[in-house]
Tab-separated table of C-alpha atoms in Angstrom:
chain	number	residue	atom	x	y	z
A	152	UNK	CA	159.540	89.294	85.597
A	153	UNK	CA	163.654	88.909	85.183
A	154	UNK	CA	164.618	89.354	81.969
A	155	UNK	CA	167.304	86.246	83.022
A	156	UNK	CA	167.717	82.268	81.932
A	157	UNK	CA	169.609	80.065	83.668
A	158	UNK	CA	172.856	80.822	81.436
A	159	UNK	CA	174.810	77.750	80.202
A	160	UNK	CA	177.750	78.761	82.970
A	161	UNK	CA	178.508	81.983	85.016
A	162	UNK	CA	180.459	83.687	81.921
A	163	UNK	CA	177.546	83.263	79.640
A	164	UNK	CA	174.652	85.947	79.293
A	165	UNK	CA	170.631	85.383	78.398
A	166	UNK	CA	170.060	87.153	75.318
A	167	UNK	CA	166.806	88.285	73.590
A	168	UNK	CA	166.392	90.050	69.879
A	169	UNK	CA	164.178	92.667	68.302
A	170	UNK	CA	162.796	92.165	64.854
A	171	UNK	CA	160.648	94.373	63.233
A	172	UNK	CA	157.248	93.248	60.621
A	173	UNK	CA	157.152	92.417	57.500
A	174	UNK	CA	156.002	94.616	54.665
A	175	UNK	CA	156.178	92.480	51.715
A	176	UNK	CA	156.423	88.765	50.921
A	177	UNK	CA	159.814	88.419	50.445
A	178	UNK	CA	160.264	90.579	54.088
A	179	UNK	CA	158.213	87.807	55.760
A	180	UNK	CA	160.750	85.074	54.557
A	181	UNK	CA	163.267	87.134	55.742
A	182	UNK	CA	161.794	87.470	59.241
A	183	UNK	CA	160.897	83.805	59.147
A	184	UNK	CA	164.151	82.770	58.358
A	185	UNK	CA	165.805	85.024	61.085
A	186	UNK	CA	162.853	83.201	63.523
A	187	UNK	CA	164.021	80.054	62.425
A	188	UNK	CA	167.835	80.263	62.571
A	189	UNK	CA	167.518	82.234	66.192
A	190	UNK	CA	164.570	80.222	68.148
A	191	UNK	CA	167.139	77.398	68.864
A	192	UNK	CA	169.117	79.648	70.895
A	193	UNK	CA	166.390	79.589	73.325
A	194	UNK	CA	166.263	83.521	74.290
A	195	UNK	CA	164.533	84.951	76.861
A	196	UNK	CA	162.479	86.950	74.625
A	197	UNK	CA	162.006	88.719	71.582
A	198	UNK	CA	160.345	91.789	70.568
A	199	UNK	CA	158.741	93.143	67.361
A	200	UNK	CA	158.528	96.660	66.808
A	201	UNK	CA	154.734	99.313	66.009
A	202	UNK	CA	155.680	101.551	63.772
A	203	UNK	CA	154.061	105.455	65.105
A	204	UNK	CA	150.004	105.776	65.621
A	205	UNK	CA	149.473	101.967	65.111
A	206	UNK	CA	151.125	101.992	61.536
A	207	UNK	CA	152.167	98.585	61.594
A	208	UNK	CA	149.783	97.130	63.757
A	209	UNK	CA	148.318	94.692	61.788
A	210	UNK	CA	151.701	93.353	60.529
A	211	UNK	CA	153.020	93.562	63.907
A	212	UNK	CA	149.811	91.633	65.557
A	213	UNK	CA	150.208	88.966	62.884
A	214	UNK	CA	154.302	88.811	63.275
A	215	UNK	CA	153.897	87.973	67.007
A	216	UNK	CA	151.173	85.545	66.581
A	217	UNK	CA	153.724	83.378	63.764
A	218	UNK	CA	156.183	83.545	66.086
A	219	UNK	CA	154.331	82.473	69.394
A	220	UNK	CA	152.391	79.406	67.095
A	221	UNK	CA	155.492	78.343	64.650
A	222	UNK	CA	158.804	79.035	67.394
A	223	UNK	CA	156.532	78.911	70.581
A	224	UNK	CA	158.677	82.062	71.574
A	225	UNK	CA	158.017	84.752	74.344
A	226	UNK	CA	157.281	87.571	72.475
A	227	UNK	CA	157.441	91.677	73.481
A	228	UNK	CA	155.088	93.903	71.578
A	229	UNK	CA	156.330	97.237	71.274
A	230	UNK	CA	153.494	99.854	71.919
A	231	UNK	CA	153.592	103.469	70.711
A	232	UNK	CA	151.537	106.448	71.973
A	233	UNK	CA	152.509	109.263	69.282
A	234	UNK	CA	149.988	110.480	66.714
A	235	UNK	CA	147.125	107.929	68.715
A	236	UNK	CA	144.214	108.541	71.276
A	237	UNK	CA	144.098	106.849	74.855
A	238	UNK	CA	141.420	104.432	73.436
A	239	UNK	CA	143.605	103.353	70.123
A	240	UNK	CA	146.194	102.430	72.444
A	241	UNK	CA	144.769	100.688	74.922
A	242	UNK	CA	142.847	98.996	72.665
A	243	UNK	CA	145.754	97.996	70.947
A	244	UNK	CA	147.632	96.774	74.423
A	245	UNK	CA	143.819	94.374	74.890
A	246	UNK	CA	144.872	92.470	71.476
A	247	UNK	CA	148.536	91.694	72.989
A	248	UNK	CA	147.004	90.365	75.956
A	249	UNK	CA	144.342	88.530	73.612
A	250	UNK	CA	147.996	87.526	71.757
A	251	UNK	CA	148.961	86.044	75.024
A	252	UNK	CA	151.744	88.888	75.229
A	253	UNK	CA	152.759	89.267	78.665
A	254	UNK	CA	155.505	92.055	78.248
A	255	UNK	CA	155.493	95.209	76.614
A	256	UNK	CA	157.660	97.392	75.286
A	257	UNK	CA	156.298	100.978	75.711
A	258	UNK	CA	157.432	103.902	74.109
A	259	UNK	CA	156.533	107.420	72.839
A	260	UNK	CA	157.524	107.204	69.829
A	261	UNK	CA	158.933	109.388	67.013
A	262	UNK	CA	157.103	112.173	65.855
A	263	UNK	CA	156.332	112.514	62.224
A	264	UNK	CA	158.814	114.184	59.730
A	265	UNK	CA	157.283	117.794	58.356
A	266	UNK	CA	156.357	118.204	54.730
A	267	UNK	CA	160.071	118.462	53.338
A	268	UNK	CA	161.499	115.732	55.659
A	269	UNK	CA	162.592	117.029	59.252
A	270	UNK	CA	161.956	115.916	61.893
A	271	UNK	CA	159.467	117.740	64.307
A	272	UNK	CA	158.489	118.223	67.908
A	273	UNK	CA	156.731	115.712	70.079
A	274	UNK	CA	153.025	116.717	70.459
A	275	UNK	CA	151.059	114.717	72.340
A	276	UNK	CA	147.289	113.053	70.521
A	277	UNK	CA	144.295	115.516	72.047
A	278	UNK	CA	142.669	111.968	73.442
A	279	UNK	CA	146.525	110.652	73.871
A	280	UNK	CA	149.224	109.974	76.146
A	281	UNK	CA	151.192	112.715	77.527
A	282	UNK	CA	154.548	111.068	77.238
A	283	UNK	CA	156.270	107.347	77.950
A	284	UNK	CA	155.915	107.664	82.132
A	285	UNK	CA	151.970	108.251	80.887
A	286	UNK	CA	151.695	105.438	78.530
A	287	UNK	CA	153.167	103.582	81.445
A	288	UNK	CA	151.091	104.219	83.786
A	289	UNK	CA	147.925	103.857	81.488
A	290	UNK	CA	149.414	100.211	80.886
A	291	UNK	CA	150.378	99.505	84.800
A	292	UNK	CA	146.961	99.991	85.201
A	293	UNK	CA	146.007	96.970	83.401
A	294	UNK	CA	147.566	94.958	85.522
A	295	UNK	CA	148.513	92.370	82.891
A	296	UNK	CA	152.111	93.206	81.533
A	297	UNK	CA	155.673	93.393	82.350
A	298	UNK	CA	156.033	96.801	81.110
A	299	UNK	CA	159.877	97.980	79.944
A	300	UNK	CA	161.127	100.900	78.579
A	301	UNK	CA	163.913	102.649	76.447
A	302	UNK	CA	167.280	103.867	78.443
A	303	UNK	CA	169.647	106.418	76.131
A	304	UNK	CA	173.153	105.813	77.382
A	305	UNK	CA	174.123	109.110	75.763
A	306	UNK	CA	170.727	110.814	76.378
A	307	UNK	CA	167.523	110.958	74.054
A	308	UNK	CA	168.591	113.363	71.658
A	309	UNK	CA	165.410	115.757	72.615
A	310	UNK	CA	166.665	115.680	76.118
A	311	UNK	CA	168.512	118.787	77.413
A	312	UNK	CA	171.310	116.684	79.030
A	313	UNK	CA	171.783	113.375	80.190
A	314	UNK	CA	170.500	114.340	83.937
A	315	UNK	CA	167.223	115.850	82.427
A	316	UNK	CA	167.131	112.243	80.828
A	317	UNK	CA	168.140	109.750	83.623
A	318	UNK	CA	164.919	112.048	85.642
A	319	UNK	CA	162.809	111.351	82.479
A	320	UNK	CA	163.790	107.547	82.837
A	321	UNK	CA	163.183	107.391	86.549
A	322	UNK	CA	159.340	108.592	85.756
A	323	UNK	CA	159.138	105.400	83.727
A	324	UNK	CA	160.149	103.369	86.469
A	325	UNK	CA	158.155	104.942	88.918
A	326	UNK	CA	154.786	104.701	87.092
A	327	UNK	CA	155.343	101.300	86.485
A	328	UNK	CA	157.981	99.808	84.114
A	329	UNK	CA	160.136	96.857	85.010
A	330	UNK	CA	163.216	98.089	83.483
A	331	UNK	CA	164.573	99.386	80.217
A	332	UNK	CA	166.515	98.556	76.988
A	333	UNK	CA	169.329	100.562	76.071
A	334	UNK	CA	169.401	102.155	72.811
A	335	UNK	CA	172.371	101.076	70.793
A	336	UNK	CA	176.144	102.512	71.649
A	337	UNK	CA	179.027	100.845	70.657
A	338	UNK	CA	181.577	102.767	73.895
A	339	UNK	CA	181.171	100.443	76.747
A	340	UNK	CA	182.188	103.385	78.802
A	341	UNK	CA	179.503	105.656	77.956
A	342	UNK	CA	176.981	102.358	79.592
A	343	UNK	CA	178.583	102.350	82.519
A	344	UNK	CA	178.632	106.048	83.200
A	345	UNK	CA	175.030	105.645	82.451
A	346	UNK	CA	174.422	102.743	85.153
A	347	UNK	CA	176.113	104.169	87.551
A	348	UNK	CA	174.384	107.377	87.214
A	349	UNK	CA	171.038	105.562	87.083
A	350	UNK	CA	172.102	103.738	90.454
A	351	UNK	CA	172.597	107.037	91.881
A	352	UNK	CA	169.305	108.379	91.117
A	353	UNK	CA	167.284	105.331	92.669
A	354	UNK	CA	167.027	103.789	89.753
A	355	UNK	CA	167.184	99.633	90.537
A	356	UNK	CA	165.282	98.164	87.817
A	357	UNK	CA	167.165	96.398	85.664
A	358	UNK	CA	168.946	98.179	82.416
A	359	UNK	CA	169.697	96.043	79.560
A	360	UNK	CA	171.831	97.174	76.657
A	361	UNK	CA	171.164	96.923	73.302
A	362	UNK	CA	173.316	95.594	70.807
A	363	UNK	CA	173.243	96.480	67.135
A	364	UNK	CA	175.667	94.760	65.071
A	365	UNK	CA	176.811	96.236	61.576
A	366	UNK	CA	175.804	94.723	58.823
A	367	UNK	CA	176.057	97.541	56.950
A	368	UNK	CA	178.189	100.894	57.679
A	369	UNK	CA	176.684	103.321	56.020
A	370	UNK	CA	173.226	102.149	57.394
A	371	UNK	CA	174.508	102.652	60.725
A	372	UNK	CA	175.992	106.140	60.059
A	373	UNK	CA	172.122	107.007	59.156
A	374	UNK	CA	170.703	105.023	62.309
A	375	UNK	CA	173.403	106.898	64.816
A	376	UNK	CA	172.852	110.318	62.981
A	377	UNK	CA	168.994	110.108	63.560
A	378	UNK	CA	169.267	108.734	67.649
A	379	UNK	CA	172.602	110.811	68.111
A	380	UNK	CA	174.402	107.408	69.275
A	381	UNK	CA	178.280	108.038	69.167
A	382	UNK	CA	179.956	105.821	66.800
A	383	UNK	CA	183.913	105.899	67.382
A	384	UNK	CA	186.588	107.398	65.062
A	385	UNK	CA	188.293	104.443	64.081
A	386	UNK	CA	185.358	102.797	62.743
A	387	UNK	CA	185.191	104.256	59.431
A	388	UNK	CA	188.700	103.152	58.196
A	389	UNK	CA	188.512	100.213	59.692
A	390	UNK	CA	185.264	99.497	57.956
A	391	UNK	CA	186.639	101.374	54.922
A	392	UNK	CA	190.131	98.602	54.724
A	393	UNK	CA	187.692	95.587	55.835
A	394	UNK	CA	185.403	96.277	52.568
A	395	UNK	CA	188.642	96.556	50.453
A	396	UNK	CA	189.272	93.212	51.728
A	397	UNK	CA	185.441	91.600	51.920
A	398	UNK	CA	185.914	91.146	55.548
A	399	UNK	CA	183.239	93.515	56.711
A	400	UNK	CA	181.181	90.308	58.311
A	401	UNK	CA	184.663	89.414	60.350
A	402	UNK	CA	185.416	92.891	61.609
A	403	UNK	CA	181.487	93.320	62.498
A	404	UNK	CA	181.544	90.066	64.581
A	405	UNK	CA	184.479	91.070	66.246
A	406	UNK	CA	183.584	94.374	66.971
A	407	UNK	CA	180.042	93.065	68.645
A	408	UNK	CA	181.553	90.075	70.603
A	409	UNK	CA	184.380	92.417	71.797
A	410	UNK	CA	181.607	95.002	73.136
A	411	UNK	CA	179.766	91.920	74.747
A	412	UNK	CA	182.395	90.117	76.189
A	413	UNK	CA	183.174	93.621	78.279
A	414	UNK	CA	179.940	94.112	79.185
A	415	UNK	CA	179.644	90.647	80.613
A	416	UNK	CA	182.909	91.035	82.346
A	417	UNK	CA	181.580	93.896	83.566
A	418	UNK	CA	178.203	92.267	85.374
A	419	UNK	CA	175.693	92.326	82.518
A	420	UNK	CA	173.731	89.673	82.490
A	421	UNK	CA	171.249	89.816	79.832
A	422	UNK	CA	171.900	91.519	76.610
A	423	UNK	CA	169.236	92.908	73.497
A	424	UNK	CA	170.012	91.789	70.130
A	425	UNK	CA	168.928	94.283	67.028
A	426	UNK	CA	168.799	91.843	64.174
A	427	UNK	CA	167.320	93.936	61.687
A	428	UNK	CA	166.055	91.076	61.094
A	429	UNK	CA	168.943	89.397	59.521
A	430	UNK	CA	169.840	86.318	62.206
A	431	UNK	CA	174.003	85.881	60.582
A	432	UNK	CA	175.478	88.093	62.518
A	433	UNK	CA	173.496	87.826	65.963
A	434	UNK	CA	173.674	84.089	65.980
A	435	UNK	CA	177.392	83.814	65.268
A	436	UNK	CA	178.112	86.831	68.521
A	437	UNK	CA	175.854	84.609	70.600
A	438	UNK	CA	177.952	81.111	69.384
A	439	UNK	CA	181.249	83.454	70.412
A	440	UNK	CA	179.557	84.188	73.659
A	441	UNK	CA	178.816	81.089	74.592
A	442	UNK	CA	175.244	80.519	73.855
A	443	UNK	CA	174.896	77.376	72.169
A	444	UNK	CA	171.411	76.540	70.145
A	445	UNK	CA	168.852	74.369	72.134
A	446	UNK	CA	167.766	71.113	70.274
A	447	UNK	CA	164.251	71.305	71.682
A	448	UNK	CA	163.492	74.737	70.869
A	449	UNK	CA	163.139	74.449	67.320
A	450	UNK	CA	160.750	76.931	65.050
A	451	UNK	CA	158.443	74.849	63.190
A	452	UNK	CA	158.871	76.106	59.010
A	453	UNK	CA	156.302	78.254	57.704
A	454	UNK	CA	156.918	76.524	54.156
């Protein structure tokens, strides 16, 4: 299943967005109104992220089914295998399909932080999944999903080096998965050293790159110290003179429609929006892009 719409002309890219669930009341308006001001731009998808061993399930389960009923939206689950058995997963992967979730996002998952914070080592559930390529495989099996899969432009910071990686990612493919979703980067270069190096393993399925824009730079210092994602020099004076000014918003924008207008230019096709689940930003970089809203595809208000 293509990731792709039929774009509104050759120059213009499908685009999809991840949101994650609420955990209080005043996070579900906030999710609801990032539903509401996005749906209209008709993407291809969206996703909503499961926190480790099925933490957010519930909250994830009932995010998906608001946003299939109230934006009539094709929606991703994300699925997990750390800290869970075989059976807890699966069984979780039966209720998407119950959802009426065709695609999945499957992942391993981060392991838990030790008592004073660190992280620690990936150990696998007794019952569990060995790893993503497993998971994948365990879901292929179903025969029910489009199954994708996470793609580290500069390698999963666990990984060894970016070869070790690129093998780990061709597993995924292998056992099953459609294609993958790039984890943030904000150095176009870095992506296409990744493709092409993907290309030249036998990889084919398609790799779509994630976008995070900043709405906040000293949350994405945190994000990018915990994934190891690169974030260029210049950024932090730039970010630095733009909040003397107020213009952080402007200098984010341009920044993210910069990085997609390349990456268009440069044969992408479909590109992953991380909202955070605040829809500003992401819905004026699709408006600069050239993705204009849909008046038929309109989320009815949960109000």
């Amino acid at each position: 299943m293509s990731t792709s719409q039929t774009p509104t002309s050759p120059d213009t890219p499908s685009i999809s967005f991840e949101f994650f669930p609420p955990k209080t009341l005043g996070a579900s308006a906030r999710l609801w109104r990032s539903v509401e001001r996005l749906a209209p731009l008709d993407p291809a998808f969206v996703s909503v992220t499961y926190g480790a061993g099925g933490a957010t399930r519930e909250r994830t389960m009932a995010a998906i089914m608001a946003i299939r009923d109230r934006a009539r939206l094709n929606v991703a689950g994300h699925l997990t295998c750390v800290g869970a058995s075989r059976q807890d997963v699966l069984h979780a992967a039966k209720i998407y399909r119950k959802l009426g979730c065709k695609r999945i996002v499957a992942l391993r998952g981060d392991p838990p932080n030790d008592a004073v914070g660190n992280p620690t080592r990936f150990e696998s559930h007794p019952d569990g999944f060995a790893g993503a390529a497993d998971l994948v495989a365990g879901l292929a099996e179903m025969n029910h999903f489009d199954i994708w899969v996470a793609a580290y432009p500069e390698k999963h910071p666990e990984a060894p080096s970016l070869k070790a990686d690129i093998e780990a990612l061709k597993r995924k493919i292998d056992a099953g998965a459609h294609g993958a979703i790039t984890q943030f980067f904000f150095e176009n270069e870095a992506f296409y050293r990744f493709r092409d190096a993907c290309a030249a393993a036998g990889i084919t399925a398609p790799i779509v790159p994630g976008i995070l824009p900043i709405e906040n730079f000293k949350k994405l210092c945190n994000f990018a110290a915990r994934c190891q994602a690169r974030i260029p020099d210049w950024f932090a004076k730039a970010f630095q003179n733009a909040a003397d000014q107020g213009t952080e918003d402007l200098l984010s924008l341009a920044i993210a429609t910069e990085q997609c207008h390349d990456l268009v230019e440069n044969g992408v096709e479909h590109l992953h929006l991380y909202t955070l689940n605040n829809p500003d930003l992401p819905y004026q970089i699709c408006q600069a892009l050239g993705v204009e809203p849909s008046p038929s595809r309109v989320a009815v208000s949960c109000g």
